[in-house]
Amino acid sequence: MTHTLTLRRPDDWHLHLRDGAMLRAVLPATAAHFARAIIMPNLVPPVVTASDARAYRDRILGALPENADFTPLMTLYLTENTDPEDVAAARAEGLIHAVKLYPAGATTNSASGVSNIDRVRPVLEKMAEIGLPLCVHGEVTDPDIDIFDREAVFIERVLDPIRRATPGLRVVMEHITTRDAVDYARAQDETLAATITTHHLVINRNHILAGGIRPHYYCLPVAKRETHRQALRAAATSGEARFFLGTDSAPHTDANKLQPCGCAGCFTAPNTLSILAQVFEEEDALNQLEAFISRNGPAFYGLPVNDDTVTLEKTGAHYAAHLDTDEGPVTIFDPGFPLDWAVRA
Ligand code: NCD
Ligand code: ZN
């Protein structure tokens, strides 16, 4: 039986760090385990221009603990006013690594997102030309579409048409939650990749709703039925280059989660590696963990694999229930099972 596991240091290809006091509180958890992360731009107001991204990057670097070795990979929030030349210049200076498409109204702080995809065509064409990936929150926002169907409908109505209209555009389907998305990703060429979160490998929709409502399991896209979770586990543990980790760790204070209209998001940064090791071991796929967390993402983004390593030990792992922040406590995702694998400090 394996008792230690040494892997290339991982990266997180979809992370919410927020700003101010929340940023200072949550950043150490990610920087302790991950070398780099794709930083989501859904602040209020969002990170829309190169100069916004530069300022946000500097705030993140300023909030890093002493001796931390962590590189934020910045993104821009795509709006109908985004200037293709601003995007290209930000890419050329190495500032940004992706542009993020939020359908207007799809999720937390997405009001400035895109309503009419035709208005962002020039940006998408420029991105295809320079090889800059588009990260996509893949849910339609049409209130007539059932929330559990929004991802599958998005693929057919929005994603596939965008890709057909913009040949060569590199696209990341983010935080996929359905078998439909896994199947779609597998049928495409190497310009398409998909990230999978930690929590969607662990919970299905029953965990949110059966036997009482559990707000800390509510996130977007919402967890689907068990057959979809099984498809995600198969994809994540397959070793296939198109699938890699994007935790979508999305901290909200308990006060904002536990109310009549609570926020969407699971905060998984502190215990993600322990949970993933457990999941991969359950699937008899510990040998594919490094591909999922450390190798496939850099390959898609055209970056080198990290030089240093992280070691997991099968000694049992314990995490606090909450992270205290100056804005109030943030509940750490509870996988609902004991964790065997600890990250060596
Ligand atoms: C994210 C957040 O809180 O910013 N919430 C979530 O449930 N994942 C937004 C997002 O990525 O959809
Ligand atoms: Zn997210």
Short mmCIF file of N, CA and C and ligand atoms in Angstrom, two decimals, residues 14 16 175 248, ligand 2:
data_model
loop_
_atom_site.label_atom_id
_atom_site.label_comp_id
_atom_site.label_asym_id
_atom_site.label_seq_id
_atom_site.Cartn_x
_atom_site.Cartn_y
_atom_site.Cartn_z
N HIS A 14 -8.76 27.37 -11.94
CA HIS A 14 -9.97 28.20 -11.77
C HIS A 14 -10.13 28.50 -10.29
N HIS A 16 -11.23 31.61 -7.21
CA HIS A 16 -11.73 32.92 -6.78
C HIS A 16 -10.96 33.34 -5.53
N HIS A 175 -15.44 24.09 -14.87
CA HIS A 175 -16.24 23.40 -13.85
C HIS A 175 -17.40 22.61 -14.46
N ASP A 248 -12.47 26.01 -8.55
CA ASP A 248 -13.59 26.92 -8.38
C ASP A 248 -13.83 27.20 -6.89
ZN ZN B 2 -15.85 30.09 -10.49
#
